[in-house]
mmCIF file of C-alpha atoms and ligand atoms in Angstrom:
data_model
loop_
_atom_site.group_PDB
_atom_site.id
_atom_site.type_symbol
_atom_site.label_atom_id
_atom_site.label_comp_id
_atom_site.label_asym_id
_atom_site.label_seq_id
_atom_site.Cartn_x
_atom_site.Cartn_y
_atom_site.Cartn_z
ATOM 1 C CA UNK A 1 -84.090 149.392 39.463
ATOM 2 C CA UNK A 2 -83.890 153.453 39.634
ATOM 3 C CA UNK A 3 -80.633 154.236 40.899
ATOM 4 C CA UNK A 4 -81.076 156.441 44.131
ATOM 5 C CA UNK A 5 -80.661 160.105 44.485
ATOM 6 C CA UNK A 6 -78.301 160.510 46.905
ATOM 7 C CA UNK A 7 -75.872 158.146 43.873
ATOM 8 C CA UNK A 8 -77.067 160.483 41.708
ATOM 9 C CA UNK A 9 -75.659 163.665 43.830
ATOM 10 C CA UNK A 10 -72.125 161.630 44.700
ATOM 11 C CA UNK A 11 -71.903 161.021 40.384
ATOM 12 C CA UNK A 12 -73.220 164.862 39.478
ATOM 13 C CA UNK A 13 -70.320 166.174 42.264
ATOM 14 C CA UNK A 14 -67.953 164.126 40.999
ATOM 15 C CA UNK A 15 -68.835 164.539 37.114
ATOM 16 C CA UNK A 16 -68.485 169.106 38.162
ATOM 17 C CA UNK A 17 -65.620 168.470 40.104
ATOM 18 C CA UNK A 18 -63.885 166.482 37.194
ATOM 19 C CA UNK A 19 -65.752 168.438 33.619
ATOM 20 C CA UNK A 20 -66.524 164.882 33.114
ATOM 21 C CA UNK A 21 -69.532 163.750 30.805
ATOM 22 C CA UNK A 22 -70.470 160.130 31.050
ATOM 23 C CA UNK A 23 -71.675 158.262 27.705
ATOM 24 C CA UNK A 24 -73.140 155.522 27.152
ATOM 25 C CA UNK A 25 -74.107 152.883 24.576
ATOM 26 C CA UNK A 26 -77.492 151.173 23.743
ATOM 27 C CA UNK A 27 -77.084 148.352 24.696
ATOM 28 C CA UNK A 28 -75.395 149.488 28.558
ATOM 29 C CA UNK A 29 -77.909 148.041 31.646
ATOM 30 C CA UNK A 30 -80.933 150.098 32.808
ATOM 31 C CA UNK A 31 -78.617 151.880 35.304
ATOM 32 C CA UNK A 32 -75.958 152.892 33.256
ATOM 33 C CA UNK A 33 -78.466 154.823 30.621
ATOM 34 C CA UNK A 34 -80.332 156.118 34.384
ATOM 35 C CA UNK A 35 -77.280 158.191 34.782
ATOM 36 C CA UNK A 36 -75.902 158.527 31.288
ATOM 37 C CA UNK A 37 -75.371 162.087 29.960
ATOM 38 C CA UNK A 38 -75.272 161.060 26.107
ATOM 39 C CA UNK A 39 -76.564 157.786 24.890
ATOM 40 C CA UNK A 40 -76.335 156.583 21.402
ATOM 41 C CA UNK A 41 -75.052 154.029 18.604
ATOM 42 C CA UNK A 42 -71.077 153.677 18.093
ATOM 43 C CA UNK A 43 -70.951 157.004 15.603
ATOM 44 C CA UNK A 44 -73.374 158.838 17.602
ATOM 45 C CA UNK A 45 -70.681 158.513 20.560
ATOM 46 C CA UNK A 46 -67.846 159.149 18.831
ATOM 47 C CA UNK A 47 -69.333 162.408 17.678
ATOM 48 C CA UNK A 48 -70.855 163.697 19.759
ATOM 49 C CA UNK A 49 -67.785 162.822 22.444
ATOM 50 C CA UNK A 50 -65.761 165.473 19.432
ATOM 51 C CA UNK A 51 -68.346 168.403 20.450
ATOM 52 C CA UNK A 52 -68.526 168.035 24.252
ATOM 53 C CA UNK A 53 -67.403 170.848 26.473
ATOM 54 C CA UNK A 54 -65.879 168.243 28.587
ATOM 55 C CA UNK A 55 -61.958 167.547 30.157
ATOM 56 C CA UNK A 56 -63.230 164.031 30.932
ATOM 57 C CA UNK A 57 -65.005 161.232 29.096
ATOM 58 C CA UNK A 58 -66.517 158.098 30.888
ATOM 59 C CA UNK A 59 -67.162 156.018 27.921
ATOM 60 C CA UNK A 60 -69.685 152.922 28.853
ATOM 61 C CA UNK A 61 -69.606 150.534 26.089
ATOM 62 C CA UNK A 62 -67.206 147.778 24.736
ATOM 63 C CA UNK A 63 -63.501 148.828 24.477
ATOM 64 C CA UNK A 64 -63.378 149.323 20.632
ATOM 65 C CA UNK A 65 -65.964 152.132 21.394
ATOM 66 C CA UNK A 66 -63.716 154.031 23.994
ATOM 67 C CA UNK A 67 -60.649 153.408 21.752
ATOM 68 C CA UNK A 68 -62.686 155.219 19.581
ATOM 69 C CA UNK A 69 -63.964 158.497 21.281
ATOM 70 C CA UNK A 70 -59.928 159.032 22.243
ATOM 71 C CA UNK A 71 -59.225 158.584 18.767
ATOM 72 C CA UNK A 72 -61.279 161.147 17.541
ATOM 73 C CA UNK A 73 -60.789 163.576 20.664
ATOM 74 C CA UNK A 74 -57.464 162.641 21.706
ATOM 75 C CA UNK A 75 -56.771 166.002 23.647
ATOM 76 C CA UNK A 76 -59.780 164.054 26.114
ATOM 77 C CA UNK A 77 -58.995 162.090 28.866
ATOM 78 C CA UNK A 78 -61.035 158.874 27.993
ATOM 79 C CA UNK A 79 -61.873 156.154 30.732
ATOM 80 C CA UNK A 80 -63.470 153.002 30.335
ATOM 81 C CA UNK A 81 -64.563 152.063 34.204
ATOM 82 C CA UNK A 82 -63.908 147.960 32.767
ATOM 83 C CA UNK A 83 -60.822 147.162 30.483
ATOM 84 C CA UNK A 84 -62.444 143.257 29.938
ATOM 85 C CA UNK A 85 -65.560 144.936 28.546
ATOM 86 C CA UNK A 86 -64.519 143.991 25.281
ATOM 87 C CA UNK A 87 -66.164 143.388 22.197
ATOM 88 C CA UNK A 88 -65.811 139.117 20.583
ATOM 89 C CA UNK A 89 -66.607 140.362 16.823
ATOM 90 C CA UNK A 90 -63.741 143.231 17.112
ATOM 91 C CA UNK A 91 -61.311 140.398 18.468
ATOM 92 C CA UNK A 92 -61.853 138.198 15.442
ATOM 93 C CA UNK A 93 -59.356 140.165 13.457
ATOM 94 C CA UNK A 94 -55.703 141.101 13.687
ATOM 95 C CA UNK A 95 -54.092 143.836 12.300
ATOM 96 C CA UNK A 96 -51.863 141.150 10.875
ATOM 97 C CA UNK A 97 -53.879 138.914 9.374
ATOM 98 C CA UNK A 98 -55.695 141.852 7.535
ATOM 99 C CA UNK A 99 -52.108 142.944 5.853
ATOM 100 C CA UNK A 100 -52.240 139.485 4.993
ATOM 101 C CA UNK A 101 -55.384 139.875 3.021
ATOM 102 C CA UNK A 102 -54.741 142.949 1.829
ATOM 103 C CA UNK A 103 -51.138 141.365 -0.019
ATOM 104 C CA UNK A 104 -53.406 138.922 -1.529
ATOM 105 C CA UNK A 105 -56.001 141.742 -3.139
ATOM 106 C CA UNK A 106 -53.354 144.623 -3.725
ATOM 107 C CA UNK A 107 -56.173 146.345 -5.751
ATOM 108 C CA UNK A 108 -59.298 145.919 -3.082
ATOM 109 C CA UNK A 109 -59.884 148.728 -0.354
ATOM 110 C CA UNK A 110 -60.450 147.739 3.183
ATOM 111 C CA UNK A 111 -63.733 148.503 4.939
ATOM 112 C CA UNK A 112 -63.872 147.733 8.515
ATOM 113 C CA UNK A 113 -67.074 147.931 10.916
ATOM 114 C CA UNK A 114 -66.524 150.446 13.470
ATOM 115 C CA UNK A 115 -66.179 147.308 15.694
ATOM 116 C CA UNK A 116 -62.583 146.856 15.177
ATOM 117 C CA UNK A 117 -59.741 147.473 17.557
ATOM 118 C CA UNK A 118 -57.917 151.041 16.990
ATOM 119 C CA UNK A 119 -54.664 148.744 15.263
ATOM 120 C CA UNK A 120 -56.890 147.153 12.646
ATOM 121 C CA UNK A 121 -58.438 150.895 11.819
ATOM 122 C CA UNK A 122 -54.819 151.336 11.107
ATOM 123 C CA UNK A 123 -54.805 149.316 8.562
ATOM 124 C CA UNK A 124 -58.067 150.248 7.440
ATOM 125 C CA UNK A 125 -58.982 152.729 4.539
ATOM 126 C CA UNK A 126 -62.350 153.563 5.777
ATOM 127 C CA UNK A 127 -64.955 153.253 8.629
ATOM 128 C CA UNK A 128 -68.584 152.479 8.784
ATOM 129 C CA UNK A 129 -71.415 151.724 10.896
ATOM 130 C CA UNK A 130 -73.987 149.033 10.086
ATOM 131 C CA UNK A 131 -76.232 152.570 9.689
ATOM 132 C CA UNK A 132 -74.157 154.238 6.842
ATOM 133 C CA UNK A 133 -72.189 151.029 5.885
ATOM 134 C CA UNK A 134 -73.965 151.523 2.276
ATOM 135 C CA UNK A 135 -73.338 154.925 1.885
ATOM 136 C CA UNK A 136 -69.801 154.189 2.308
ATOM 137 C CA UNK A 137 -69.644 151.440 0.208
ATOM 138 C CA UNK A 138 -71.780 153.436 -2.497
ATOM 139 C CA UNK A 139 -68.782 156.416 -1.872
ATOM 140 C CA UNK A 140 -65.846 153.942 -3.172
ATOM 141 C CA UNK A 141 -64.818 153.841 -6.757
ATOM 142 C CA UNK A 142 -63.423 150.614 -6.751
ATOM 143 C CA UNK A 143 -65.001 147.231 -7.359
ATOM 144 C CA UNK A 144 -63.265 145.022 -4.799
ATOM 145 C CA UNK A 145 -64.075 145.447 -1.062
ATOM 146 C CA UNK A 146 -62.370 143.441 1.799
ATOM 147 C CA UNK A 147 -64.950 144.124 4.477
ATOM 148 C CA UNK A 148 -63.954 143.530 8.378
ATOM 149 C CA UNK A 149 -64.967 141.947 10.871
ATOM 150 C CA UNK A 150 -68.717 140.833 10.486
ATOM 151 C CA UNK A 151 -69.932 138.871 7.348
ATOM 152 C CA UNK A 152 -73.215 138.735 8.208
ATOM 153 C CA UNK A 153 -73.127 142.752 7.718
ATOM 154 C CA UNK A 154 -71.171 142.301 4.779
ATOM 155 C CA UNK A 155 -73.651 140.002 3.224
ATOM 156 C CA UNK A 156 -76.881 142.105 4.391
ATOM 157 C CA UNK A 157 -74.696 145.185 2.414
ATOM 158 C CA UNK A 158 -73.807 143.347 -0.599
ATOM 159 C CA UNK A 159 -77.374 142.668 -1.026
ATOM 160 C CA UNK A 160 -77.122 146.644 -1.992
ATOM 161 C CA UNK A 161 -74.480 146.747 -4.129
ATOM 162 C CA UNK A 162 -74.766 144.072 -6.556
ATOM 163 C CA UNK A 163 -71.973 145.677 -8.368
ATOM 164 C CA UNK A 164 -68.996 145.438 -6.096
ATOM 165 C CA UNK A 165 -67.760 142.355 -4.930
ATOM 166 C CA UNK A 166 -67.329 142.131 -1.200
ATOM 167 C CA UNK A 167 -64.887 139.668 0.852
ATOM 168 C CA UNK A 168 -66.172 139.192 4.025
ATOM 169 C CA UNK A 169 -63.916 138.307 7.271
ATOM 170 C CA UNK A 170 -64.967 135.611 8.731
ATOM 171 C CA UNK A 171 -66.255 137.412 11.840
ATOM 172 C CA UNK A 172 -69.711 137.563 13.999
ATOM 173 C CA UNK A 173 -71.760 138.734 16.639
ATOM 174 C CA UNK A 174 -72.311 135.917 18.595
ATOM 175 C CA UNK A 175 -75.429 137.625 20.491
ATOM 176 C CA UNK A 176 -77.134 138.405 17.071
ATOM 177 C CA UNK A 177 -76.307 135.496 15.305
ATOM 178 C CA UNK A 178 -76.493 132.637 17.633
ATOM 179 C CA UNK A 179 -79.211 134.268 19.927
ATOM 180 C CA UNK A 180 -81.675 135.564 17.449
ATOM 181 C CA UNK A 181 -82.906 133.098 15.383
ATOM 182 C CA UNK A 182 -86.171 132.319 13.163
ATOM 183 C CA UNK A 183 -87.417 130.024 15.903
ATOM 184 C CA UNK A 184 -87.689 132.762 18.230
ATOM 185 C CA UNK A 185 -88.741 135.441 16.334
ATOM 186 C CA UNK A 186 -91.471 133.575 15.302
ATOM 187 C CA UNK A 187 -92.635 132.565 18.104
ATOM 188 C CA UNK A 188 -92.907 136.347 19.749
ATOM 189 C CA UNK A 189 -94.338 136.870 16.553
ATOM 190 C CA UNK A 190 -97.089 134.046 17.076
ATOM 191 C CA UNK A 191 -97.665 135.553 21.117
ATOM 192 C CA UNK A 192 -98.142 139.224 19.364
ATOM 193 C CA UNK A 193 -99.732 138.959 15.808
ATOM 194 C CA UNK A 194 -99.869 142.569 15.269
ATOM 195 C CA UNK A 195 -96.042 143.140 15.762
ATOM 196 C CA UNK A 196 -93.796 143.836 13.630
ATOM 197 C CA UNK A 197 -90.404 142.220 13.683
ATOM 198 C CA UNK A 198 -87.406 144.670 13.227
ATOM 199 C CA UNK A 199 -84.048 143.223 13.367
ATOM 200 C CA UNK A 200 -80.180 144.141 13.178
ATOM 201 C CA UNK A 201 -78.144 144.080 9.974
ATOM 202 C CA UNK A 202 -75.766 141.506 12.389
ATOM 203 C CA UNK A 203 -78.662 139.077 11.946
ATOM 204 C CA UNK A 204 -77.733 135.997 9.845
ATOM 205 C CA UNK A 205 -79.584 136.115 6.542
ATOM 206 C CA UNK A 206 -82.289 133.719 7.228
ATOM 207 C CA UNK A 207 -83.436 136.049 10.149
ATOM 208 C CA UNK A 208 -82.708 138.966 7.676
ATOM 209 C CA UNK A 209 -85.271 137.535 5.171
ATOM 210 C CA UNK A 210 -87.821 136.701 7.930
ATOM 211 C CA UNK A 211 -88.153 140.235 9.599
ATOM 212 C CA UNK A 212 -89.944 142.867 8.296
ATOM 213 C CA UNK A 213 -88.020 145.925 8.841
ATOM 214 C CA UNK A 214 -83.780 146.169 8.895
ATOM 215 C CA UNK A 215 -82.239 148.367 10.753
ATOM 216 C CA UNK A 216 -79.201 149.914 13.108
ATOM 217 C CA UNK A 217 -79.846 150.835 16.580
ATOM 218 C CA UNK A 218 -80.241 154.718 15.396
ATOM 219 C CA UNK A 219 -82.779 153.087 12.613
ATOM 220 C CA UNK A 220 -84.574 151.786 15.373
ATOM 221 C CA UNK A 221 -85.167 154.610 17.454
ATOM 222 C CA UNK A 222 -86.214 156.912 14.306
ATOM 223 C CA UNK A 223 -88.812 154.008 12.690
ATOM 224 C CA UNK A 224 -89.831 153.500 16.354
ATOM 225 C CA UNK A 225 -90.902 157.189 16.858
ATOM 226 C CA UNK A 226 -92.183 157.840 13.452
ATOM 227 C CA UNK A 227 -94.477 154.477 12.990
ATOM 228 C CA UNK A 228 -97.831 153.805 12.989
ATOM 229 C CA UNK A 229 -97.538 150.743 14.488
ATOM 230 C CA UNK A 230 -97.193 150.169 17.946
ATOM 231 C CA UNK A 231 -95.813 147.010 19.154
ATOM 232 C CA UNK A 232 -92.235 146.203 17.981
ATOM 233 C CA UNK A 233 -90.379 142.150 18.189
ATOM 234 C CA UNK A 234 -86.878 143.952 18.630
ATOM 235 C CA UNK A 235 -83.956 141.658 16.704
ATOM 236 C CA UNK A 236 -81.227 142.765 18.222
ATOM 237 C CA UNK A 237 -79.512 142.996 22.043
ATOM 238 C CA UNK A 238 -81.945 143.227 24.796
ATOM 239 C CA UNK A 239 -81.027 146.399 26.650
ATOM 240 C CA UNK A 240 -82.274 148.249 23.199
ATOM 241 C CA UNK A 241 -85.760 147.731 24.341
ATOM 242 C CA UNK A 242 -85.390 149.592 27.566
ATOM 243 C CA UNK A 243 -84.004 152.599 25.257
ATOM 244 C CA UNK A 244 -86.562 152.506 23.257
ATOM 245 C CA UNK A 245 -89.197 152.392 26.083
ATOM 246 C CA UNK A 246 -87.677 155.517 27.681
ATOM 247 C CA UNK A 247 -87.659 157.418 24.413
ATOM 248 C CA UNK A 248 -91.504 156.457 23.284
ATOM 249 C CA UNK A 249 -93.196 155.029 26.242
ATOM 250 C CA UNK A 250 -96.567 155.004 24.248
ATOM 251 C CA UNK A 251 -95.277 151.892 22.667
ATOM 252 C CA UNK A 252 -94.256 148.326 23.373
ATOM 253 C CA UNK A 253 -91.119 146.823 22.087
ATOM 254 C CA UNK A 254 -90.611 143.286 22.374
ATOM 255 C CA UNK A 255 -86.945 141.925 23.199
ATOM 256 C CA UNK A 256 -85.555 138.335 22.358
ATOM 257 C CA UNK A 257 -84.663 137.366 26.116
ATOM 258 C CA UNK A 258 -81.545 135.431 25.401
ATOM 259 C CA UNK A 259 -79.859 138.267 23.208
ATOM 260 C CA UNK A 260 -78.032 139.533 25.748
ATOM 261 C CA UNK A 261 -74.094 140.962 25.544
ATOM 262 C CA UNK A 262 -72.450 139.794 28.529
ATOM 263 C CA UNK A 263 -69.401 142.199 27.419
ATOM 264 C CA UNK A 264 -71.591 145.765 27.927
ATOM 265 C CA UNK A 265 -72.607 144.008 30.791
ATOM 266 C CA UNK A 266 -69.352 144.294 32.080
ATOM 267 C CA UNK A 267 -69.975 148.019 33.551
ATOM 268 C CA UNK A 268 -71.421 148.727 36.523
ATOM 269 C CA UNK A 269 -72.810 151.636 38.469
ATOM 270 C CA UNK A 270 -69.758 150.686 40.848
ATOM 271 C CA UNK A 271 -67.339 150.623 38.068
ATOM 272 C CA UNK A 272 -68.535 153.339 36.648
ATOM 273 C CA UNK A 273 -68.235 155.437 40.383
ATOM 274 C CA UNK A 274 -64.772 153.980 40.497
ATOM 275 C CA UNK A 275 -63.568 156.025 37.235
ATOM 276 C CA UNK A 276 -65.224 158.953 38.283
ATOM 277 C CA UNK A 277 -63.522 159.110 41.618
ATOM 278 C CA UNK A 278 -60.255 158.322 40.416
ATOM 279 C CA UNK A 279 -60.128 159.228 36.675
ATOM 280 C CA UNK A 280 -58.850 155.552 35.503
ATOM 281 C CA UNK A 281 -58.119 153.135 33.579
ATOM 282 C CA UNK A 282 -57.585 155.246 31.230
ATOM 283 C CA UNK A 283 -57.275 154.984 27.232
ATOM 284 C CA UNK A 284 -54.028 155.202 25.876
ATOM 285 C CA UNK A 285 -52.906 154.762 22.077
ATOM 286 C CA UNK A 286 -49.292 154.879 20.860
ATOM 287 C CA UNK A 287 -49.397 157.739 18.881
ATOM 288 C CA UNK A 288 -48.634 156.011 15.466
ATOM 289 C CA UNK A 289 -51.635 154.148 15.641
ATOM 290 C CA UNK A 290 -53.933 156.965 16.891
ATOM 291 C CA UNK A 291 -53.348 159.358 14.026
ATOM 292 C CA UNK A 292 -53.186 156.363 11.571
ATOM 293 C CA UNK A 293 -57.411 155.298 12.667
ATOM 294 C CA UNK A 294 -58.392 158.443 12.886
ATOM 295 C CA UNK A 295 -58.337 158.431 9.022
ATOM 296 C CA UNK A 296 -60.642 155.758 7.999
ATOM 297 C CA UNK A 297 -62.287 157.347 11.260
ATOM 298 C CA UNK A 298 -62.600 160.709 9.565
ATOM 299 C CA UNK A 299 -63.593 159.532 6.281
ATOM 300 C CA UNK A 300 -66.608 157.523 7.584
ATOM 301 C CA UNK A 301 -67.736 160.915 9.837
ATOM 302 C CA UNK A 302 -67.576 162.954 6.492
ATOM 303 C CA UNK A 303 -69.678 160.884 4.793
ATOM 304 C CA UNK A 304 -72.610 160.915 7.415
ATOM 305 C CA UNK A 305 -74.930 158.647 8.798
ATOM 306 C CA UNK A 306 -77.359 156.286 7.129
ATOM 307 C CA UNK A 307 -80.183 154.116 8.287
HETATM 308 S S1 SF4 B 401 -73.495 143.102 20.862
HETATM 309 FE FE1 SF4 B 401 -72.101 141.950 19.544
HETATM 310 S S2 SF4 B 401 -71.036 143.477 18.309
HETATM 311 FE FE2 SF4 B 401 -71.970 144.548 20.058
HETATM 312 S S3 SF4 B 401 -70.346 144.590 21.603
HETATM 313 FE FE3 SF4 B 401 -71.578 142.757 22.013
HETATM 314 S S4 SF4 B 401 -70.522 141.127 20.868
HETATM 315 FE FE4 SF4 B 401 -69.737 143.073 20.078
#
């Protein structure tokens, strides 16, 4: 549903009155995007959020994500309009039970997903995405790799890099892996014949193998636009599809119905009115832990994006 105009005047007085810029993920509702000034993947956020002229950031997406835009512009104030919009996979891991790991493999470097809470970035020696998380991987001298929180990226990477050897945590999206499955997919795929099935590198393996293409949200909006095919089964959460239809309306993208994130659910137009109006809840790191993500932070930004 389009949100109305006269919402759209209250948001645009409050967003001049404030220099605020609202951004918002992929995978936000319909409405959310409607009013969005920036929309993107996790690193496209993050910086992006660095070169906005902006006092004010109203960051729509999981917590991990806003943790992350104050991380890398800390002199911002950040506000996520709903502190319980927060992401499962991230929670799977503890900054303590990764220095656990790491005192068991002294000689392995830690790579965690952008999905992690700013405290296990921490303890983290560098960031990726699941667009660049090769790249990285590719960048690191050594052979062993703890890699947080999602195996199922983890194994879809390692499939890359036959020569390191990669410990996966024993985390997961549950909306890619237990909502996107072979069954499904092949049934769109049976309704639509001429589609072609792209999924995300959060997919479980067996739904890796079965698609045709792999890719990250970003992936997905650049193969989308540069294609010749037009009809798209879309592996991954729903809400990508109604991206994707806004950016190339020519085509038809597919979604699986029941791969929804109830988390980015979590923000509403309300909500997100809310923040604007009164400039909370806002992000706050202690300062120790700030400075010591925005390394592995840093080092994933310098090394770019991938597919
Ligand atoms: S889609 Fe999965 S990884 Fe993304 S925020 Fe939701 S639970 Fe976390």
């Amino acid at each position: 549903m389009a949100v109305d105009p006269e919402t759209i005047l209250h948001i645009q007085e409050l967003k001049e009155k404030h220099n605020a810029v609202i951004i918002a993920h992929n995978y936000q509702p319909p409405e959310i995007q409607d009013i969005a000034d920036l929309l993107g993947d996790s690193l496209a956020l993050a910086t992006e959020a660095i070169k906005l002229d902006a006092d004010v950031i109203i960051f729509c997406g999981v917590n991990f994500m806003a943790e992350t835009a104050k991380i890398l512009s800390p002199e911002k104030k950040v506000i996520h309009p709903e502190p319980k919009s927060r992401c499962p996979m991230a929670a799977m891991i503890t900054p303590d039970a990764l220095r656990q790991m790491k005192a068991r493999h002294p000689d392995a470097v830690v790579v965690s997903y952008v999905n992690t809470t700013a405290d296990v970035k921490a303890e983290t020696d560098i960031c990726c995405t699941s667009g660049n998380a090769v790249k990285v991987i590719k960048s690191i001298p050594e052979k062993k790799i703890i890699f947080t929180p999602d195996k199922n990226l983890g194994m879809y990477i390692q499939r890359f890099v036959p020569e390191k050897e990669i410990m996966c945590w024993d985390g997961f999206c549950g909306t890619h892996q237990n909502k996107i499955t072979v069954p499904r997919l092949r049934s769109l795929k049976e309704q639509h014949p001429g589609a072609e099935v792209i999924v995300h590198p959060e997919c479980t393996p067996d739904v890796i193998d079965f698609a045709d293409k792999v890719f990250s949200t970003y992936g997905m909006l650049v193969h989308a636009k540069t294609s010749e095919t037009n009809t798209f089964i879309m592996g991954t959460e729903k809400e990508m599809c109604y991206r994707l239809s806004q950016d190339v309306p020519e085509k038809t993208f597919i979604p699986v119905a029941e791969a929804v994130c109830q988390n980015m659910k979590k923000i509403t137009l309300k909500k997100v009115i809310a923040s604007l109006e009164n400039l909370e809840p806002e992000i706050n790191l202690p300062m120790d832990i700030l400075e010591k993500a925005r390394i592995p932070l840093e080092r994933m930004v310098n090394i770019g994006r991938g597919k």
